[in-house]
Tab-separated table of C-alpha atoms in Angstrom:
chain	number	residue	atom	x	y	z
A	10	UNK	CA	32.172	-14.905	3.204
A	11	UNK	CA	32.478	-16.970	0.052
A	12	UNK	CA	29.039	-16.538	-2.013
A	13	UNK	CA	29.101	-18.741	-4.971
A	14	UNK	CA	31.172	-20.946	-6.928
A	15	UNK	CA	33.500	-17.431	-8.005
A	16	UNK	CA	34.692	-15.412	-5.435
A	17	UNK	CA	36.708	-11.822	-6.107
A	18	UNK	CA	39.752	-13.861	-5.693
A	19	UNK	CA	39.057	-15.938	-8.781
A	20	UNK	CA	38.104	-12.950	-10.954
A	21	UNK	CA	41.053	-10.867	-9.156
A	22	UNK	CA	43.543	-13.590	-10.437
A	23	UNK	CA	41.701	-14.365	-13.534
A	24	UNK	CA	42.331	-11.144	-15.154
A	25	UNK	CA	46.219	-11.016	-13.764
A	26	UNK	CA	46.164	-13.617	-15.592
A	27	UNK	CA	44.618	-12.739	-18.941
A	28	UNK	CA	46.955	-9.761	-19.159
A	29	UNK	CA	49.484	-11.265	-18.547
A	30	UNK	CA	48.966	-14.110	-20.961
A	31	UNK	CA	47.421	-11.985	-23.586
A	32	UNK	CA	48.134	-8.386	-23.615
A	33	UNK	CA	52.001	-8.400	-22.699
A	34	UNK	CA	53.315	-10.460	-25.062
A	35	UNK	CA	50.967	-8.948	-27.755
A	36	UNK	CA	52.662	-5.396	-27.203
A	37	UNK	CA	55.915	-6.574	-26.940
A	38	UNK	CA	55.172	-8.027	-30.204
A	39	UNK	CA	53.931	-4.863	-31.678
A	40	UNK	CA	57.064	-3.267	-30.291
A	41	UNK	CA	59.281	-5.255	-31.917
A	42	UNK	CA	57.574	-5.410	-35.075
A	43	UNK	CA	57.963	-1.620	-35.665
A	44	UNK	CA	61.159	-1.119	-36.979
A	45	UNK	CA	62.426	2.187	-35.060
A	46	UNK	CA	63.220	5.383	-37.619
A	47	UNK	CA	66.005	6.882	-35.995
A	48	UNK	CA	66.459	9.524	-38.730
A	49	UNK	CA	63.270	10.960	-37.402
A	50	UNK	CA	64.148	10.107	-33.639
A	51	UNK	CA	67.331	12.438	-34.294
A	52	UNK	CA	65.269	15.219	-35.862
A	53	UNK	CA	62.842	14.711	-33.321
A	54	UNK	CA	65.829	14.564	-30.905
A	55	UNK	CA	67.877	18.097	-32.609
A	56	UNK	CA	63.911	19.440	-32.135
A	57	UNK	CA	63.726	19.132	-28.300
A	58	UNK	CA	66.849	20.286	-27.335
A	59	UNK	CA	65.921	23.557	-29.165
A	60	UNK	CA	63.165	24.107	-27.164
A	61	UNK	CA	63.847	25.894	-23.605
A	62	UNK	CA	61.360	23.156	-21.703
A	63	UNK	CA	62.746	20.404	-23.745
A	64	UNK	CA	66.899	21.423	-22.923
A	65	UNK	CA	65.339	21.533	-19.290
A	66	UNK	CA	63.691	18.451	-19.301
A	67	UNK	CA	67.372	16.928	-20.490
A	68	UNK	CA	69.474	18.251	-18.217
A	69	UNK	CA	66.983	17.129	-15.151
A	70	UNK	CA	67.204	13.406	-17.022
A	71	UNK	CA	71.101	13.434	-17.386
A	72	UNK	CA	71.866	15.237	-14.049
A	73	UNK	CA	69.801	11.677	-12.397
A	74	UNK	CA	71.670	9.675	-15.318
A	75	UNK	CA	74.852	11.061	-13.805
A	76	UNK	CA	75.920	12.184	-17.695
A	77	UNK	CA	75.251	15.624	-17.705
A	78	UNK	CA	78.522	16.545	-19.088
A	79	UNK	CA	77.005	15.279	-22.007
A	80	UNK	CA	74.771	18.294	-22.397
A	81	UNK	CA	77.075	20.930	-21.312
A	82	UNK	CA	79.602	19.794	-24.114
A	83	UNK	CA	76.532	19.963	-26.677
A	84	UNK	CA	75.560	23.692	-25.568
A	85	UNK	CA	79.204	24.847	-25.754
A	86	UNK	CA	79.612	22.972	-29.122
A	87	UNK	CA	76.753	24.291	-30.059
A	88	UNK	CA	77.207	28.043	-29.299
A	89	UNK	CA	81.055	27.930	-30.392
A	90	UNK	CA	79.624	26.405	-34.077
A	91	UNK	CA	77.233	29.276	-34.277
A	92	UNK	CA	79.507	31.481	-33.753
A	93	UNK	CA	82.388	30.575	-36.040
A	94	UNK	CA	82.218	32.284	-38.558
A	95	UNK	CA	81.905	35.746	-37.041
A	96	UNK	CA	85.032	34.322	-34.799
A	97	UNK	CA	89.089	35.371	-35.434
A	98	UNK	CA	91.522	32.757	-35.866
A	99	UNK	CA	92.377	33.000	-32.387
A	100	UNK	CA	89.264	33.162	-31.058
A	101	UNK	CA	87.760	29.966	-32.610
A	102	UNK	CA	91.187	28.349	-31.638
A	103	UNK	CA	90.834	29.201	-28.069
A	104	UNK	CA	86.844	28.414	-27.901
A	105	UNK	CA	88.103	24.990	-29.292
A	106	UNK	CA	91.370	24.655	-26.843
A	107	UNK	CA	88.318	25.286	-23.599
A	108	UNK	CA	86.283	22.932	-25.328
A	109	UNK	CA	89.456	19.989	-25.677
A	110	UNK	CA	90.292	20.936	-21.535
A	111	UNK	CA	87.107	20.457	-20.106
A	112	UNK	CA	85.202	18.125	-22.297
A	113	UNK	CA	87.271	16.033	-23.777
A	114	UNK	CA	91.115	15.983	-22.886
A	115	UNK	CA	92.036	12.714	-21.106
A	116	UNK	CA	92.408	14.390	-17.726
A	117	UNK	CA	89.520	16.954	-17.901
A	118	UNK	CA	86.892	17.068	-15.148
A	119	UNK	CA	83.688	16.801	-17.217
A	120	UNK	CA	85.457	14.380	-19.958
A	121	UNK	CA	82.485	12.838	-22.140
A	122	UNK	CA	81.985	9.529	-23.229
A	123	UNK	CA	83.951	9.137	-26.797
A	124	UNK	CA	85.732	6.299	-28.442
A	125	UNK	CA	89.338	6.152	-27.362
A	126	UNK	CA	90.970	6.382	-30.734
A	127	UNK	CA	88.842	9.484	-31.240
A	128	UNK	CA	90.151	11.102	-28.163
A	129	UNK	CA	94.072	9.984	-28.995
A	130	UNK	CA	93.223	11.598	-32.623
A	131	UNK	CA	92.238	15.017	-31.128
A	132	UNK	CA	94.970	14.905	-28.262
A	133	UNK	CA	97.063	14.476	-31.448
A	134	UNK	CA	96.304	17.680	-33.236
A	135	UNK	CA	95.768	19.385	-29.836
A	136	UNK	CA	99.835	18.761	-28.999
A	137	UNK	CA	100.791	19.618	-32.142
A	138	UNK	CA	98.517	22.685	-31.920
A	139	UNK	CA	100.688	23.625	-28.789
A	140	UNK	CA	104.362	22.450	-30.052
A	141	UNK	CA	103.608	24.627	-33.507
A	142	UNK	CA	101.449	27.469	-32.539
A	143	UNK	CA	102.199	29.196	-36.296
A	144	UNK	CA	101.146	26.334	-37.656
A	145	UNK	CA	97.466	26.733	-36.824
């Protein structure tokens, strides 16, 4: 069924080929010659998780991601900052004792990703938080 000297196979493979050859390494070019402005990717960022759609759209990306621990400590965070100032001493402390047990102490459940020595500095005060409780 060939008519001609081109065929649809030719043309088929010819254009694979032209993007491919052209078009590909042209974007990744582009791509790379944008430098990225993370100030306004956090704003951006601190602007979708405000929105109800956008905190949905999250969770449904870190629940596949297997890191959605990382948005429940964010929400509590978030509401227990809010909140402070309207909080008593003993409230805030215990808001930031449920945060330490099931976000970030070593054996918690939900623990999120944070640098080690970060973790050993806030066991630190959290021990001496429990061996001095008039201290606080």
């Amino acid at each position: 069924e060939k008519e001609g000297i081109i065929t649809w196979d030719y043309f088929v493979s010819g254009g694979f080929l032209l993007v491919f050859t052209l078009m590909v390494p042209v974007q990744v070019w582009i791509s790379y010659d944008e430098e990225p402005d993370s100030e306004h990717s956090l704003e951006t960022m601190i602007e979708f998780l405000h929105k109800p759609d956008g905190r949905q759209f999250f969770k449904q990306h870190l629940v596949k991601d297997l890191s959605i621990e990382n948005y429940l400590f964010w929400r509590e965070a978030t509401n227990w900052k809010k909140d402070f100032q309207k909080l008593s001493q003993s409230t805030r402390i215990e808001g930031f004792l449920k945060l330490y047990h099931i976000f970030i102490s070593p054996s918690s459940i939900l623990s999120v990703n944070i640098a080690g020595g970060l973790r050993s500095s806030i066991s630190a005060v959290v021990d001496d938080m429990t061996k001095n409780p008039d201290a606080v």
